[in-house]
Short mmCIF file of N, CA and C in Angstrom, two decimals:
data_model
loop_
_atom_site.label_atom_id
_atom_site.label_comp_id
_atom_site.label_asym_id
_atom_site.label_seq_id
_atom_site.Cartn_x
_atom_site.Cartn_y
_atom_site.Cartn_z
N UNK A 67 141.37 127.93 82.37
CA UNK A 67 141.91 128.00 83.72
C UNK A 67 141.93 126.60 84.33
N UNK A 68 142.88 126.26 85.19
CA UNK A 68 142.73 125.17 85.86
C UNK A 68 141.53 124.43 86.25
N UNK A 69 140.49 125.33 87.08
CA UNK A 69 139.23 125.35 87.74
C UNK A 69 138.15 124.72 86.64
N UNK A 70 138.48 125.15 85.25
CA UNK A 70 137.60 124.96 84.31
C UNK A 70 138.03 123.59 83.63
N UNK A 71 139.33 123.24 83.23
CA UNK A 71 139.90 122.08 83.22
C UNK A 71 139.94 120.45 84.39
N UNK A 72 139.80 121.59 85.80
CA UNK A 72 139.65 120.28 86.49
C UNK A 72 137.59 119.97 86.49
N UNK A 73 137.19 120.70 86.18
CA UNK A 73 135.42 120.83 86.27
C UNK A 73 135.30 119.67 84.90
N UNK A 74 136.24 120.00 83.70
CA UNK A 74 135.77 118.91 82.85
C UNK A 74 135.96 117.81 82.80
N UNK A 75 137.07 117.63 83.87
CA UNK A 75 137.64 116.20 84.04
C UNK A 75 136.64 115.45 85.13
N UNK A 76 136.22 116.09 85.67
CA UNK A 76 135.48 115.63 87.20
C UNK A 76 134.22 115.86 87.02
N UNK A 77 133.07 115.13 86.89
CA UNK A 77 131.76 115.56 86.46
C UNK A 77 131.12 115.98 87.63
N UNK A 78 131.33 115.11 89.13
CA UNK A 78 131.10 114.85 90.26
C UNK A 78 131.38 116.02 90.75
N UNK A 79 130.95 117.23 91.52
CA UNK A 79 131.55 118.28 92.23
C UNK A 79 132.70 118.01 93.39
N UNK A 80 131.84 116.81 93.98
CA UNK A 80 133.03 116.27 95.30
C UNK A 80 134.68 115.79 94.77
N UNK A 81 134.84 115.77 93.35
CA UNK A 81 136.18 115.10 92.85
C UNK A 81 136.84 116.28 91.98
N UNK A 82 136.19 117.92 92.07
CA UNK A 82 137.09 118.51 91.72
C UNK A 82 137.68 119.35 92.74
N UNK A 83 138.41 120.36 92.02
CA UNK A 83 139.15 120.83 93.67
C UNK A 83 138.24 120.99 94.73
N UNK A 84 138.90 120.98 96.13
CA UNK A 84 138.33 121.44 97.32
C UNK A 84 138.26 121.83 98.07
N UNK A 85 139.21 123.17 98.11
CA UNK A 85 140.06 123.81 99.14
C UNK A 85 139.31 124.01 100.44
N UNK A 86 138.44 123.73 100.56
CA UNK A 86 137.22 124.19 101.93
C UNK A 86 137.52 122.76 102.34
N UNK A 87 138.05 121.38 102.31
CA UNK A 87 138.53 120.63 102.94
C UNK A 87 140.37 121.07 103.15
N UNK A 88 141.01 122.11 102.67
CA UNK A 88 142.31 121.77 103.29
C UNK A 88 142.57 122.02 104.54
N UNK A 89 143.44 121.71 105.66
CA UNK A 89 143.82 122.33 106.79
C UNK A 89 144.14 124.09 106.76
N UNK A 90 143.88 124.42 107.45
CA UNK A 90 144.08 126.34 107.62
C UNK A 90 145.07 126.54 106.83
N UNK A 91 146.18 126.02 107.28
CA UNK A 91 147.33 126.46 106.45
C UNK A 91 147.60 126.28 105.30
N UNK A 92 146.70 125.56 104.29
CA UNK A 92 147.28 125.14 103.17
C UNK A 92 146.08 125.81 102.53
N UNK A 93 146.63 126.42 101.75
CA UNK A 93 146.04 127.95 100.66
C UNK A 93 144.70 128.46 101.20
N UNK A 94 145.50 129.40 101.90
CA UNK A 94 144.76 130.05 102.82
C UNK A 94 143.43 130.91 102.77
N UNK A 95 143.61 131.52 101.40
CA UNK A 95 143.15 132.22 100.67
C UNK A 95 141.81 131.60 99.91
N UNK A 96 141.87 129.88 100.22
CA UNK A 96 141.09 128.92 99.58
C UNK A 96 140.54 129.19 97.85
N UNK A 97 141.69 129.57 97.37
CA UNK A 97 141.75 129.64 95.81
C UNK A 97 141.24 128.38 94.92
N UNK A 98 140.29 128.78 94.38
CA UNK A 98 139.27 127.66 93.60
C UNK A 98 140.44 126.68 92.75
N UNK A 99 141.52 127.50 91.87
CA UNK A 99 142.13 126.96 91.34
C UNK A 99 143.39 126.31 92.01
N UNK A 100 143.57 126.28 93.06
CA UNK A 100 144.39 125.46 93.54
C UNK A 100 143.80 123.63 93.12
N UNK A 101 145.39 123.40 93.01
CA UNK A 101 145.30 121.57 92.76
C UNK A 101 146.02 121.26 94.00
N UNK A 102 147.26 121.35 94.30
CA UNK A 102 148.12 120.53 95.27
C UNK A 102 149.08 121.38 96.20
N UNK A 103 149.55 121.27 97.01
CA UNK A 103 150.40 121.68 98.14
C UNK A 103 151.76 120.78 98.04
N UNK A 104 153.33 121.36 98.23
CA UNK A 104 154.14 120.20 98.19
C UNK A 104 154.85 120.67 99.22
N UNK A 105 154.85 120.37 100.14
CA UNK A 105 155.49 120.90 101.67
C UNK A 105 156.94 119.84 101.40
N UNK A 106 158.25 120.27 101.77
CA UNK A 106 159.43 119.63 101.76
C UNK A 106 159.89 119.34 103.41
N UNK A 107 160.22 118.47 103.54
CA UNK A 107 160.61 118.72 105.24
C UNK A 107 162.24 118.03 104.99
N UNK A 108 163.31 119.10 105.17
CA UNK A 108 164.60 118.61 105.09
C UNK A 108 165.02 117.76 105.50
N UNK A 109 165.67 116.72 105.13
CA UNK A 109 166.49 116.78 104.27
C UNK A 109 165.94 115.78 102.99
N UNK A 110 165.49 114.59 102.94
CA UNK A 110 164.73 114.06 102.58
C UNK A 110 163.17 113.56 102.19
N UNK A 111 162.30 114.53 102.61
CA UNK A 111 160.41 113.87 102.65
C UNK A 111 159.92 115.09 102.01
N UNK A 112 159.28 114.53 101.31
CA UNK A 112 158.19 115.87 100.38
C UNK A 112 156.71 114.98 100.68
N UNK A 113 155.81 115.82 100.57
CA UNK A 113 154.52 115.68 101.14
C UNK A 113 153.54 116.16 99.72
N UNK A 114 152.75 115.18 99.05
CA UNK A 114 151.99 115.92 97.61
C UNK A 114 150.65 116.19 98.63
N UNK A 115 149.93 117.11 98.64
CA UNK A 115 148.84 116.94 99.77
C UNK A 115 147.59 117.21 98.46
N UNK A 116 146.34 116.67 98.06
CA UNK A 116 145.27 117.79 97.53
C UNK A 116 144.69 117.27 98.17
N UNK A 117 143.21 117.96 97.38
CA UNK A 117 141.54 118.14 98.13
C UNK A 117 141.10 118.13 96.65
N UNK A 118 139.94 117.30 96.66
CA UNK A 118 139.37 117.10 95.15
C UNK A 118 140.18 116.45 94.13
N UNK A 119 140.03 117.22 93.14
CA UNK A 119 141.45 116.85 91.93
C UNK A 119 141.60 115.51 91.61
N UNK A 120 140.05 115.10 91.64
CA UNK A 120 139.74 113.61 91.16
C UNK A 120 140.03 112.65 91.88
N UNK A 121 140.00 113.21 93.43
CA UNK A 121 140.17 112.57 94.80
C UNK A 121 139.23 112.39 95.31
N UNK A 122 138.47 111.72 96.42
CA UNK A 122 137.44 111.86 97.04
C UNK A 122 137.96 112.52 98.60
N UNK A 123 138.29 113.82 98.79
CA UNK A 123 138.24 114.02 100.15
C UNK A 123 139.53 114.62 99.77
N UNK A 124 140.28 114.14 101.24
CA UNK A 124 141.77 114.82 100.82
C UNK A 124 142.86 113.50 100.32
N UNK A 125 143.58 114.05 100.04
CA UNK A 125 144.51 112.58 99.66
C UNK A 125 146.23 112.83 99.75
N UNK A 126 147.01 112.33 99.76
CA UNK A 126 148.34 112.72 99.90
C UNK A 126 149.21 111.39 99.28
N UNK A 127 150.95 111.20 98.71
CA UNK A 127 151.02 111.07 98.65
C UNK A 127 152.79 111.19 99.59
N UNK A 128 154.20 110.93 99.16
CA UNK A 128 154.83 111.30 99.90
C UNK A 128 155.96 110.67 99.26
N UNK A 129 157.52 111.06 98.70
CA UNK A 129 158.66 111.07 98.30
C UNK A 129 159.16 110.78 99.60
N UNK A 130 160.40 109.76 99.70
CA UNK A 130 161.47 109.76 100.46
C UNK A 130 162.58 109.55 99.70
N UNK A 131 163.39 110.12 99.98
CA UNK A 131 164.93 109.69 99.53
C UNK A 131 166.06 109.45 100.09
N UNK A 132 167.10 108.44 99.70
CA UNK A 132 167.56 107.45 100.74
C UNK A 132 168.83 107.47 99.64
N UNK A 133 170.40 108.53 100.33
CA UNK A 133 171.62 108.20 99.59
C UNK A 133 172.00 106.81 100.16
N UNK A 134 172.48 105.83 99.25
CA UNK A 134 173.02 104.51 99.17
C UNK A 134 174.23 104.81 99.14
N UNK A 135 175.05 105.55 97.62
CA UNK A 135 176.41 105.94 97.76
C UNK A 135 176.25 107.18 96.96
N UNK A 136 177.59 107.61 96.92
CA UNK A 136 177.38 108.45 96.16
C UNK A 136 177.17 108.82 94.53
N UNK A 137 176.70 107.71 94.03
CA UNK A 137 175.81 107.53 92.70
C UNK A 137 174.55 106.93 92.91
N UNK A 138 173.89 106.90 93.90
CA UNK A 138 172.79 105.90 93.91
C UNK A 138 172.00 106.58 94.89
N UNK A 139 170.40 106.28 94.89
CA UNK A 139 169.78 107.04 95.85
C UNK A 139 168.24 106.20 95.63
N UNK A 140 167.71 105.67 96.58
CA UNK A 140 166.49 105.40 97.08
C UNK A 140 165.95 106.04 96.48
N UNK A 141 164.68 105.88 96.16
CA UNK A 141 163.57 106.72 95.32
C UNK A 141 162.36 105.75 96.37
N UNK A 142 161.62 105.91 97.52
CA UNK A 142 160.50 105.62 97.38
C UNK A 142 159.27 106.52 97.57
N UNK A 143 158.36 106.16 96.91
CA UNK A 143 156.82 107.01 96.94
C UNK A 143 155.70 105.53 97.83
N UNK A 144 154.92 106.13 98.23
CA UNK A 144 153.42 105.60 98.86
C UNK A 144 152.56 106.47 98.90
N UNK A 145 151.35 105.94 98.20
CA UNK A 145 150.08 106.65 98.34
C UNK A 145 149.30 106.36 99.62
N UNK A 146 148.88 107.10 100.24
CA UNK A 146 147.84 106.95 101.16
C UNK A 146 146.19 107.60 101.33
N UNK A 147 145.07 106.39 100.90
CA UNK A 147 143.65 106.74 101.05
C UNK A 147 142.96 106.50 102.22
N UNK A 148 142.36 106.54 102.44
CA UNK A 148 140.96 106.40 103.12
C UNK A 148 141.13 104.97 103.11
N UNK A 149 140.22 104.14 103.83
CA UNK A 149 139.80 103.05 103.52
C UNK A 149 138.87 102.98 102.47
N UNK A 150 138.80 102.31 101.40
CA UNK A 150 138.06 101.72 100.56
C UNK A 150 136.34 101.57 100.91
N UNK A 151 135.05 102.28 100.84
CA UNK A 151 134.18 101.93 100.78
C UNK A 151 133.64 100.79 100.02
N UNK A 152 134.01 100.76 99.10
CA UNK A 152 133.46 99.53 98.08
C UNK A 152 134.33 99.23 97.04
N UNK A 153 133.72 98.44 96.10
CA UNK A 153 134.72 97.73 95.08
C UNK A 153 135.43 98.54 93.87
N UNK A 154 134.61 99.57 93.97
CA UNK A 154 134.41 100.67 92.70
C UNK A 154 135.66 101.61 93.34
N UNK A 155 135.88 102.16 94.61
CA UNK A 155 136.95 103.12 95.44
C UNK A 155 137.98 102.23 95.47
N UNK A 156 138.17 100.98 95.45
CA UNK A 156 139.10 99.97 95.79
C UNK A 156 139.89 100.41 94.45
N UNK A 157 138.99 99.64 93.65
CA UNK A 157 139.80 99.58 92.09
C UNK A 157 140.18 100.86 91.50
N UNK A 158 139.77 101.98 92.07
CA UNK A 158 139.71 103.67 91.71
C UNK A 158 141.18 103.63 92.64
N UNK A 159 141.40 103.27 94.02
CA UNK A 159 142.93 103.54 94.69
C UNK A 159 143.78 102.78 93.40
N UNK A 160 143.67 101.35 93.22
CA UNK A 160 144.56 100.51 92.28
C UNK A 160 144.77 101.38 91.12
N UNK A 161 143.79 102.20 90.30
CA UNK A 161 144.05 103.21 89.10
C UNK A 161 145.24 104.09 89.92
N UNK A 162 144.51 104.83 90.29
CA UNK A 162 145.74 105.68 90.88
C UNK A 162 147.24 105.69 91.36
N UNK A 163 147.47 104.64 92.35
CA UNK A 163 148.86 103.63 92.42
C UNK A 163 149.48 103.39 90.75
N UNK A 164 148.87 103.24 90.05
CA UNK A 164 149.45 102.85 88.55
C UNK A 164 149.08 103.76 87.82
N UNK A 165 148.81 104.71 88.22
CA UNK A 165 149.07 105.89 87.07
C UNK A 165 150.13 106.60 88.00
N UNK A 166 150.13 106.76 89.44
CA UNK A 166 151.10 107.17 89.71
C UNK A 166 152.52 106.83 89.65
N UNK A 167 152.48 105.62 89.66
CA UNK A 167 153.73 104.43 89.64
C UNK A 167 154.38 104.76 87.64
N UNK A 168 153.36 105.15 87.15
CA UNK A 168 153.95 105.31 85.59
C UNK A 168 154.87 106.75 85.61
N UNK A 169 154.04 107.63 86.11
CA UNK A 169 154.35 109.17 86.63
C UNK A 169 155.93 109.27 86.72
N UNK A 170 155.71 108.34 88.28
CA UNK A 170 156.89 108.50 89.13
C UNK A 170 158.01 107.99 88.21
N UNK A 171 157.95 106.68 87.33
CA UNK A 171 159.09 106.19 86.22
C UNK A 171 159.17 107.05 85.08
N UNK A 172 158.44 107.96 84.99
CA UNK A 172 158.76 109.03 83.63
C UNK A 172 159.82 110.09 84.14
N UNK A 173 159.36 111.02 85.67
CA UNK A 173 160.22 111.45 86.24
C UNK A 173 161.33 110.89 86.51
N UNK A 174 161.56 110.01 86.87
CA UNK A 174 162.84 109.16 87.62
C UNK A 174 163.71 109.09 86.20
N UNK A 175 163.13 108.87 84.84
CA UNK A 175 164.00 108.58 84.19
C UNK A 175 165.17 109.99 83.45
N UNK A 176 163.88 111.00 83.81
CA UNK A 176 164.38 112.18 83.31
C UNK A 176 165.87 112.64 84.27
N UNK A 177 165.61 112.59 85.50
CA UNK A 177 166.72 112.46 86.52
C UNK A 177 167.55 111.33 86.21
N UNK A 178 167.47 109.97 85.74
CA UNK A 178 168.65 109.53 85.68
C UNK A 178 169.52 109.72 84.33
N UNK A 179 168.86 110.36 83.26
CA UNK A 179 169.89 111.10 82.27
C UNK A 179 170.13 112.53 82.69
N UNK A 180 170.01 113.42 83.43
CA UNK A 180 170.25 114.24 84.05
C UNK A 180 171.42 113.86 84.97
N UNK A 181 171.50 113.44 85.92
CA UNK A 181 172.60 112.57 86.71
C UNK A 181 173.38 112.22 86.32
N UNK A 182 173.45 111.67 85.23
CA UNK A 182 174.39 110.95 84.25
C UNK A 182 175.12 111.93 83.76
N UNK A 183 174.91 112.70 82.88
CA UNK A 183 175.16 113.99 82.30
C UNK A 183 175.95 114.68 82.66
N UNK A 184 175.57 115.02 83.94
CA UNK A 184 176.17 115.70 85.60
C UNK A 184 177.88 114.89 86.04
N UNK A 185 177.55 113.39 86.09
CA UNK A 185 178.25 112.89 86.61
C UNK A 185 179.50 112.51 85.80
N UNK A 186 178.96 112.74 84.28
CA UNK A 186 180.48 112.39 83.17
C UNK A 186 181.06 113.13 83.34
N UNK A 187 180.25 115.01 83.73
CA UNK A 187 181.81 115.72 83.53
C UNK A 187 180.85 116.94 82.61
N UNK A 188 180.21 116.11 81.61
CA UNK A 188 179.45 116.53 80.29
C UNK A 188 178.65 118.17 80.61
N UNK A 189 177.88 118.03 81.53
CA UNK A 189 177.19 118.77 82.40
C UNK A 189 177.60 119.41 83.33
N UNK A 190 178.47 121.00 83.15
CA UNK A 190 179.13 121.16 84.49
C UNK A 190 178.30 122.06 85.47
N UNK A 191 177.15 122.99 84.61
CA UNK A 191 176.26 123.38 85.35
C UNK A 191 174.74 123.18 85.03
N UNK A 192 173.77 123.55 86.28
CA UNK A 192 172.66 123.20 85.85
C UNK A 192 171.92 124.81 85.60
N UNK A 193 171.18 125.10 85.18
CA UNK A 193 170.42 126.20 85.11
C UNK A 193 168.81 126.06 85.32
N UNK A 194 168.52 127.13 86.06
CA UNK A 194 166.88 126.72 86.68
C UNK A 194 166.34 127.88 86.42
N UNK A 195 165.28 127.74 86.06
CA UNK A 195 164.00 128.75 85.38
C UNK A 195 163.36 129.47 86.81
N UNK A 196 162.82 130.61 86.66
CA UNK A 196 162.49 131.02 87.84
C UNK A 196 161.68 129.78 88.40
N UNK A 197 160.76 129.24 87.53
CA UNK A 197 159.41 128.41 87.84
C UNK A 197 159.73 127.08 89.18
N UNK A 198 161.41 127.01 89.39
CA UNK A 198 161.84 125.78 89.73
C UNK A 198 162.73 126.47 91.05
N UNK A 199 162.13 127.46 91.83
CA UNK A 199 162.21 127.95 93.00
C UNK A 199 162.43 126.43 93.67
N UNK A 200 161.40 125.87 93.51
CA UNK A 200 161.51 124.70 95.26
C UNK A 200 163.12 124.15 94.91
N UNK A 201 163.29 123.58 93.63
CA UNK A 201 164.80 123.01 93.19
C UNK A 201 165.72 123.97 93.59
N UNK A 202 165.52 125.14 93.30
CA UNK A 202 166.95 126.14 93.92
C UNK A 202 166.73 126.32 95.58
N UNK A 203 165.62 126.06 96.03
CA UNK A 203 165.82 126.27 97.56
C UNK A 203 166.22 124.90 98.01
N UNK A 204 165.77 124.18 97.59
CA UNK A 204 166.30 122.52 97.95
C UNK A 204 167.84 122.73 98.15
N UNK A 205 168.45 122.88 96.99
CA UNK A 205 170.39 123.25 97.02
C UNK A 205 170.62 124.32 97.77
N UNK A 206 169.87 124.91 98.15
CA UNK A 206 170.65 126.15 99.12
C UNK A 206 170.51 125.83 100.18
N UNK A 207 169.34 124.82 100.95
CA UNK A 207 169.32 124.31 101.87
C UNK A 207 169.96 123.09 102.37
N UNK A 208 170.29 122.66 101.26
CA UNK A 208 171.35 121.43 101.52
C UNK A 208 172.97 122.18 101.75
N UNK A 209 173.04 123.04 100.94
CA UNK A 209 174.29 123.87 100.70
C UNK A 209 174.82 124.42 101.90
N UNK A 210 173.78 125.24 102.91
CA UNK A 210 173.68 126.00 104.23
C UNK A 210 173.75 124.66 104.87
N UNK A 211 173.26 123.81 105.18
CA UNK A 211 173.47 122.47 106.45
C UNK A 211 174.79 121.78 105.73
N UNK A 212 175.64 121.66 104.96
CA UNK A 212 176.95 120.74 104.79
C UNK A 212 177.83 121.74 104.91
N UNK A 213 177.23 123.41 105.13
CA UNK A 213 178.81 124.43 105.05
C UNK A 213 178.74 124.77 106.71
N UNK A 214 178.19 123.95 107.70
CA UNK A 214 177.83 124.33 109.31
C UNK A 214 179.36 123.94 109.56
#
């Protein structure tokens, strides 16, 4: 189970999940195995929110996206911590920034042969697994605000 996977990764109790730090609204139910929350706020900003999950406390991170033209699009991410207690949390944010920064270029690349694909012609439709709900509500919500 997740719970048991994040327990082996995290020796520390305070760095595995922590749902008894999230705000009310975010898994309400305070499910042990929860990792992350991804709240979308249209049209552009996604919000990664956890508690634990090899975090100290709560932590968040945050997608913006920015059309340039219509082949091109802004991609930026920022992490945001706590202030740094010491040298050891300092260099623990710097891990994180660069494992996330690797993350974010594995994804990005998968989307730009995807895009590509899309954009020759090659690719005339996409197909989505139930699992990829937020992706089909994303297009229906973009779909409903450009047909106003």
């Amino acid at each position: 189970s997740t719970s048991l996977f994040a327990g082996a990764l995290h020796a520390n109790p305070d760095q595995g999940p922590r749902p008894d730090l999230l705000p009310p609204g975010i898994n309400p139910k305070r499910r042990p195995e929860f990792q992350f929350e991804l709240p979308n706020i249209f049209p552009n900003f996604l919000i990664h929110l956890a508690a634990g999950c090899g975090y100290q406390g709560i932590a968040f991170f945050t997608h913006q996206f920015w059309t340039l033209d219509p082949g091109r699009t802004l991609w930026e991410g920022i992490n945001y911590f706590r202030p740094a207690r010491n040298a050891a949390e300092r260099v623990a944010q710097l891990h994180v920034n660069a494992l996330h920064g690797n993350a974010w270029l594995e994804d990005t690349r998968t989307m730009e042969h995807t895009f590509t694909g899309i954009r020759s012609g090659a690719i005339g439709d996409m197909l989505l697994m139930d699992q990829e709900f937020m992706i089909r509500h994303a297009d229906r919500s973009q779909h409903d605000y450009l047909a106003r």
